[in-house]
């Protein structure tokens, strides 16, 4: 169903730009979808070399001293996306190289929307790792928590696209560098100063990254940071379905915000109906502030302690669904980072979710995840066109 609205004006909290003074971080201003807004200016691409990256993070370019509002933890990798849909990996004539990895996608998505974000994770001390580090800097994402492993390669994923743009994955990580992040390598100061700490479940699959994940989330929780969790189920990476289910649920009750898909509900509940609200409510733990269920082109459902509902999505031509869920997460977290009181105001939360739905919809119109993530201006323009 197309987006329904009775007015052509929406209000959204404008994400805080990284150049904003720290004392202004808690302020909120309202913008109209009709208003023109200045474009994001990205810093020039940082030139990286083996000598200044040897096994460690590198310093910021000095453009800001502000702590990022949202810190994303986990994997960053290279997706190889076929240039032709509907073919197997063996049949695909060529692939487009695209940076990806769900937590990194969210970090870049937030920055593209004008927010402040950081990425914490590990890549190989190789050309792909350097490329990914450059891409974060190019997109104005703080990467001081990034680490480089001289003994492991950056993870790769080959993606098969159906004619409808749906995906299947083949991963190369035996092990990859993201799996080897250690607790001692965490930038805990970066985590503790954030407003929101976002993560997935892939970092729970193997040690030492699992212990690093648990330690990072614990530090964030103790510092009063909001925990955001997107399980992002990738069954081929897990030893078994039961192991995946157990580990995903092992950190469930610590999260303040959880985003899941219909397929993940069915998986976690062992086949129960993901469209049944009573089934979804089984996944709502007592301390949870917001549970979001994405439904692809149909939009999303939302559940809090006090209210629940559905926000319809935008209908677009689908090219590649890679990164759509991450774009949605970036959209809602960019709004919550500006004003967490949205969680208690259903009308304003619905507006923020309408914005997030549009972020996801625009992302499926191009191939790859990070290359397809939209700017705030593109999202506002799409919302305006949907109601005129």
Coordinates of C-alpha atoms in Angstrom, one line a residue:
X1 CA 0.0 0.0 0.0
X2 CA 1.3 3.5 -0.8
X3 CA 2.0 6.0 1.9
X4 CA -1.3 7.7 3.1
X5 CA -1.3 11.2 4.4
X6 CA -3.8 14.1 4.8
X7 CA -1.3 16.9 4.6
X8 CA 1.8 17.7 2.6
X9 CA 3.8 18.9 5.5
X10 CA 5.8 16.7 7.8
X11 CA 8.1 17.6 10.7
X12 CA 11.2 15.8 11.6
X13 CA 14.0 16.4 14.1
X14 CA 17.0 17.5 12.2
X15 CA 20.0 15.4 12.9
X16 CA 22.8 17.2 14.7
X17 CA 25.8 17.9 12.5
X18 CA 29.2 17.0 13.7
X19 CA 30.3 20.6 13.7
X20 CA 27.6 21.5 16.3
X21 CA 29.1 22.4 19.7
X22 CA 28.7 19.8 22.3
X23 CA 26.4 21.9 24.4
X24 CA 23.9 21.9 21.6
X25 CA 23.6 18.2 21.3
X26 CA 20.4 18.0 23.4
X27 CA 18.6 20.7 21.5
X28 CA 16.0 19.9 18.9
X29 CA 14.7 21.9 16.0
X30 CA 11.9 21.2 13.6
X31 CA 12.1 21.3 9.9
X32 CA 9.5 21.2 7.3
X33 CA 9.6 18.8 4.4
X34 CA 9.0 21.7 2.1
X35 CA 12.0 23.7 3.3
X36 CA 15.2 23.4 1.4
X37 CA 18.1 22.2 3.5
X38 CA 21.8 22.5 2.9
X39 CA 23.6 19.5 1.5
X40 CA 26.1 17.4 3.5
X41 CA 29.6 18.4 3.0
X42 CA 32.0 15.5 3.1
X43 CA 35.7 16.0 4.0
X44 CA 38.2 15.1 1.3
X45 CA 39.2 11.5 1.1
X46 CA 41.9 10.8 3.6
X47 CA 45.0 9.4 2.0
X48 CA 45.9 6.1 3.8
X49 CA 49.1 4.1 3.6
X50 CA 50.4 1.0 5.2
X51 CA 52.8 2.9 7.4
X52 CA 50.2 5.0 9.2
X53 CA 47.7 2.2 9.6
X54 CA 49.8 -0.7 10.9
X55 CA 47.5 -2.8 13.0
X56 CA 45.8 0.2 14.7
X57 CA 43.2 2.9 14.4
X58 CA 44.2 6.2 12.9
X59 CA 43.4 9.7 14.1
X60 CA 40.6 11.9 13.1
X61 CA 41.2 14.5 10.5
X62 CA 40.7 17.2 13.2
X63 CA 37.4 18.4 11.7
X64 CA 35.5 18.0 15.0
X65 CA 36.1 17.2 18.6
X66 CA 32.5 16.2 19.2
X67 CA 31.6 12.7 20.4
X68 CA 29.5 10.9 17.9
X69 CA 25.8 10.5 18.9
X70 CA 25.5 6.9 17.5
X71 CA 28.3 4.3 17.8
X72 CA 27.9 1.2 15.6
X73 CA 29.8 -1.9 16.5
X74 CA 30.5 -5.0 14.4
X75 CA 31.5 -6.0 10.9
X76 CA 32.5 -4.1 7.8
X77 CA 33.2 -6.0 4.6
X78 CA 33.1 -5.9 0.8
X79 CA 29.9 -7.0 -1.0
X80 CA 30.3 -8.2 -4.5
X81 CA 26.9 -7.6 -6.1
X82 CA 26.1 -9.1 -9.6
X83 CA 25.5 -6.6 -12.4
X84 CA 22.7 -8.9 -13.7
X85 CA 19.9 -10.1 -11.5
X86 CA 18.3 -13.5 -11.7
X87 CA 21.5 -15.5 -12.2
X88 CA 23.5 -17.8 -10.0
X89 CA 27.0 -16.7 -8.8
X90 CA 28.6 -19.0 -11.4
X91 CA 26.4 -17.5 -14.2
X92 CA 26.9 -13.8 -13.2
X93 CA 29.0 -12.1 -15.9
X94 CA 30.4 -9.4 -13.6
X95 CA 30.2 -8.1 -10.0
X96 CA 30.0 -4.6 -8.6
X97 CA 32.3 -4.1 -5.6
X98 CA 30.4 -2.4 -2.8
X99 CA 31.3 -1.6 0.8
X100 CA 28.9 -3.1 3.3
X101 CA 28.4 -4.8 6.7
X102 CA 25.2 -4.0 8.6
X103 CA 26.7 -1.9 11.5
X104 CA 28.9 0.1 9.0
X105 CA 26.0 0.6 6.8
X106 CA 24.0 2.1 9.7
X107 CA 26.9 4.4 10.6
X108 CA 27.3 5.7 7.1
X109 CA 23.5 6.0 6.7
X110 CA 23.3 8.2 9.8
X111 CA 26.1 10.4 8.6
X112 CA 24.5 10.7 5.1
X113 CA 21.3 12.0 6.9
X114 CA 23.3 14.7 8.7
X115 CA 23.8 12.9 12.0
X116 CA 27.1 12.1 13.9
X117 CA 28.2 8.5 14.0
X118 CA 31.2 6.3 14.6
X119 CA 32.1 2.7 13.7
X120 CA 34.0 0.2 15.9
X121 CA 35.3 -3.0 14.3
X122 CA 38.2 -4.7 12.6
X123 CA 39.3 -5.1 9.0
X124 CA 42.3 -6.7 7.5
X125 CA 45.6 -4.8 7.0
X126 CA 45.0 -5.1 3.3
X127 CA 43.9 -3.0 0.3
X128 CA 40.2 -3.7 1.0
X129 CA 40.6 -2.7 4.6
X130 CA 42.3 0.6 3.6
X131 CA 39.5 1.2 1.1
X132 CA 36.8 0.7 3.8
X133 CA 38.6 3.0 6.2
X134 CA 38.7 5.6 3.5
X135 CA 35.0 5.2 2.7
X136 CA 34.1 5.8 6.4
X137 CA 36.2 9.0 6.4
X138 CA 34.8 10.1 3.1
X139 CA 31.3 9.8 4.5
X140 CA 32.1 11.7 7.7
X141 CA 32.0 8.7 10.0
X142 CA 34.3 8.7 13.0
X143 CA 36.6 5.7 12.6
X144 CA 38.9 6.1 15.5
X145 CA 37.6 2.8 16.9
X146 CA 38.6 0.9 13.8
X147 CA 41.4 -1.7 14.1
X148 CA 43.5 -3.4 11.4
X149 CA 44.7 -7.0 11.6
X150 CA 48.0 -7.9 9.9
X151 CA 47.2 -11.7 10.0
X152 CA 43.6 -11.8 8.6
X153 CA 41.9 -10.6 5.5
X154 CA 38.9 -8.2 5.3
X155 CA 35.7 -10.2 4.9
X156 CA 34.1 -10.6 1.5
X157 CA 30.5 -11.5 0.6
X158 CA 29.2 -12.5 -2.8
X159 CA 25.5 -11.7 -3.2
X160 CA 23.1 -13.4 -5.6
X161 CA 20.1 -11.3 -6.6
X162 CA 16.8 -12.7 -7.8
X163 CA 14.8 -10.9 -10.5
X164 CA 12.9 -9.2 -7.7
X165 CA 16.1 -7.9 -6.0
X166 CA 16.1 -10.4 -3.1
X167 CA 19.4 -11.7 -1.9
X168 CA 21.4 -14.8 -1.1
X169 CA 24.9 -14.6 0.4
X170 CA 28.2 -16.5 0.0
X171 CA 30.7 -15.4 2.7
X172 CA 34.5 -15.6 2.7
X173 CA 35.7 -15.4 6.4
X174 CA 38.0 -18.2 7.6
X175 CA 38.5 -16.3 9.8
X176 CA 38.1 -12.7 8.6
X177 CA 39.5 -9.8 10.5
X178 CA 36.1 -8.7 11.9
X179 CA 35.9 -12.0 13.9
X180 CA 39.2 -11.2 15.6
X181 CA 38.5 -8.0 17.4
X182 CA 39.6 -8.3 21.0
X183 CA 38.2 -6.6 24.2
X184 CA 41.5 -4.9 24.8
X185 CA 41.2 -3.1 21.4
X186 CA 37.9 -1.4 22.2
X187 CA 37.6 2.3 22.4
X188 CA 35.5 2.4 25.5
X189 CA 35.7 6.2 25.8
X190 CA 34.0 6.5 22.4
X191 CA 31.3 4.1 23.4
X192 CA 30.6 5.7 26.8
X193 CA 30.1 9.1 25.4
X194 CA 27.5 8.1 22.8
X195 CA 23.8 8.5 23.0
X196 CA 23.1 5.2 21.2
X197 CA 25.2 2.1 20.9
X198 CA 24.0 0.0 17.9
X199 CA 25.1 -3.6 17.1
X200 CA 24.0 -6.9 15.4
X201 CA 24.4 -10.6 16.1
X202 CA 27.2 -11.6 13.7
X203 CA 29.8 -10.3 16.2
X204 CA 28.4 -13.0 18.6
X205 CA 29.3 -15.9 16.5
X206 CA 33.0 -16.5 17.4
X207 CA 35.6 -15.5 19.9
X208 CA 37.3 -13.2 20.6
X209 CA 34.8 -10.8 18.9
X210 CA 32.0 -12.2 21.0
X211 CA 33.7 -11.2 24.3
X212 CA 34.5 -7.8 22.8
X213 CA 30.8 -7.4 21.8
X214 CA 29.6 -8.2 25.3
X215 CA 32.1 -6.0 27.0
X216 CA 31.3 -3.0 24.7
X217 CA 27.5 -3.4 25.3
X218 CA 28.1 -3.7 29.1
X219 CA 30.2 -0.5 29.1
X220 CA 27.6 1.3 27.1
X221 CA 24.8 0.2 29.4
X222 CA 26.6 1.2 32.6
X223 CA 27.2 4.6 31.1
X224 CA 23.5 5.1 30.4
X225 CA 23.8 4.8 26.7
X226 CA 20.7 3.5 24.8
X227 CA 21.3 0.0 23.3
X228 CA 20.0 -0.6 19.8
X229 CA 20.0 -4.2 18.4
X230 CA 19.3 -5.5 14.9
X231 CA 19.9 -9.3 14.9
X232 CA 20.4 -9.3 11.1
X233 CA 20.2 -13.1 10.8
X234 CA 22.7 -14.7 8.4
X235 CA 22.2 -18.4 9.1
X236 CA 25.0 -19.6 6.8
X237 CA 27.5 -18.0 9.2
X238 CA 26.3 -19.8 12.3
X239 CA 27.3 -23.4 13.3
X240 CA 23.6 -24.3 13.5
X241 CA 20.1 -22.8 13.6
X242 CA 19.8 -23.6 17.3
X243 CA 23.1 -22.0 18.1
X244 CA 22.1 -18.9 16.1
X245 CA 18.7 -18.7 18.0
X246 CA 20.3 -19.2 21.4
X247 CA 23.1 -16.5 20.9
X248 CA 20.7 -14.0 19.3
X249 CA 18.4 -14.3 22.3
X250 CA 21.3 -14.3 24.8
X251 CA 21.6 -10.5 24.6
X252 CA 17.9 -9.8 23.9
X253 CA 16.9 -8.6 27.3
X254 CA 19.7 -5.9 27.5
X255 CA 18.6 -4.0 24.4
X256 CA 16.5 -0.8 24.7
X257 CA 15.5 -0.8 21.0
X258 CA 15.2 -3.9 18.8
X259 CA 14.5 -4.0 15.0
X260 CA 13.6 -7.4 13.5
X261 CA 12.1 -8.6 10.2
X262 CA 9.1 -10.9 9.7
X263 CA 11.5 -13.8 8.8
X264 CA 13.5 -13.3 12.0
X265 CA 10.3 -13.4 14.1
X266 CA 9.4 -16.7 12.5
X267 CA 12.9 -18.0 13.2
X268 CA 13.2 -16.9 16.8
X269 CA 9.7 -18.2 17.7
X270 CA 10.3 -21.5 15.9
X271 CA 7.7 -21.0 13.2
X272 CA 5.0 -18.9 14.8
X273 CA 3.0 -16.4 12.8
X274 CA 5.0 -13.1 12.5
X275 CA 1.8 -11.2 11.7
X276 CA 0.1 -12.1 14.9
X277 CA 0.6 -9.3 17.5
X278 CA 0.5 -11.8 20.4
X279 CA 3.4 -13.6 18.9
X280 CA 5.4 -10.4 18.4
X281 CA 4.6 -9.3 22.0
X282 CA 6.3 -12.5 23.2
X283 CA 9.6 -10.9 22.1
X284 CA 8.9 -7.7 24.0
X285 CA 10.9 -7.9 27.2
X286 CA 10.0 -5.7 30.3
X287 CA 12.8 -3.1 29.8
X288 CA 12.4 -2.7 26.1
X289 CA 11.5 0.8 24.9
X290 CA 10.8 0.1 21.3
X291 CA 10.3 -3.0 19.1
X292 CA 10.3 -2.5 15.4
X293 CA 9.2 -5.0 12.8
X294 CA 10.1 -4.3 9.2
X295 CA 7.8 -5.5 6.4
X296 CA 9.7 -4.5 3.3
X297 CA 7.6 -2.4 0.9
X298 CA 4.7 -2.5 3.3
X299 CA 6.5 -0.4 5.9
X300 CA 6.9 -1.3 9.5
X301 CA 5.1 -2.1 12.8
X302 CA 6.0 -0.5 16.1
X303 CA 5.5 -1.7 19.7
X304 CA 6.1 0.1 22.9
X305 CA 4.7 -0.5 26.4
X306 CA 1.9 2.0 25.8
X307 CA 1.0 1.9 22.1
X308 CA 1.6 0.0 18.9
X309 CA 0.7 0.4 15.2
X310 CA 1.8 0.3 11.6
X311 CA 3.4 2.9 9.3
X312 CA 3.0 2.3 5.6
X313 CA 6.0 2.3 3.3
X314 CA 6.8 3.9 -0.1
X315 CA 6.4 1.9 -3.3
X316 CA 9.5 2.0 -5.5
X317 CA 11.1 -0.1 -8.2
X318 CA 13.3 -2.6 -6.6
X319 CA 16.8 -3.2 -7.9
X320 CA 18.7 -4.6 -4.9
X321 CA 17.3 -5.0 -1.3
X322 CA 20.9 -5.1 0.2
X323 CA 21.1 -2.4 3.0
X324 CA 17.4 -1.5 3.0
X325 CA 17.0 -2.6 6.7
X326 CA 20.2 -0.8 7.6
X327 CA 19.0 2.4 6.0
X328 CA 15.7 2.1 7.9
X329 CA 17.7 1.7 11.2
X330 CA 19.8 4.7 10.3
X331 CA 16.7 6.7 9.6
X332 CA 15.1 6.0 13.0
X333 CA 18.3 6.2 15.0
X334 CA 19.1 9.6 13.4
X335 CA 15.8 10.9 14.7
X336 CA 16.1 9.3 18.2
X337 CA 19.6 10.6 18.6
X338 CA 18.2 14.1 18.3
X339 CA 15.3 13.5 20.7
X340 CA 14.7 10.3 22.7
X341 CA 11.4 11.7 23.9
X342 CA 10.0 10.4 20.5
X343 CA 9.7 7.1 22.3
X344 CA 6.9 8.4 24.5
X345 CA 5.1 10.4 21.7
X346 CA 3.3 8.2 19.3
X347 CA 2.5 10.9 16.7
X348 CA 6.1 12.1 16.5
X349 CA 7.4 8.5 16.5
X350 CA 5.1 7.7 13.5
X351 CA 6.6 10.7 11.7
X352 CA 10.1 9.4 12.4
X353 CA 9.2 6.0 11.2
X354 CA 7.7 7.4 8.0
X355 CA 11.1 9.0 7.5
X356 CA 12.9 5.7 8.2
X357 CA 10.6 3.8 5.8
X358 CA 11.6 6.3 3.0
X359 CA 15.3 5.7 3.8
X360 CA 14.8 2.0 3.3
X361 CA 12.8 2.5 0.1
X362 CA 15.3 4.7 -1.6
X363 CA 18.1 2.3 -0.8
X364 CA 16.6 -0.6 -2.9
X365 CA 16.6 1.5 -6.0
X366 CA 20.4 1.0 -6.5
X367 CA 22.9 -1.8 -6.2
X368 CA 25.0 -2.3 -3.1
X369 CA 24.4 -1.0 0.4
X370 CA 26.6 2.0 1.2
X371 CA 26.5 3.4 -2.3
X372 CA 22.7 3.4 -2.2
X373 CA 22.2 5.0 1.2
X374 CA 20.2 8.3 0.8
X375 CA 20.8 11.8 1.9
X376 CA 18.3 13.7 4.1
X377 CA 17.4 15.9 1.1
X378 CA 16.6 12.8 -1.0
X379 CA 14.4 11.3 1.7
X380 CA 12.5 14.5 2.3
X381 CA 12.0 15.0 -1.4
X382 CA 10.7 11.4 -1.8
X383 CA 8.2 11.9 1.1
X384 CA 6.9 15.2 -0.5
X385 CA 6.4 13.5 -3.9
X386 CA 4.5 10.6 -2.2
X387 CA 1.7 12.9 -1.0
X388 CA 1.4 15.5 -3.9

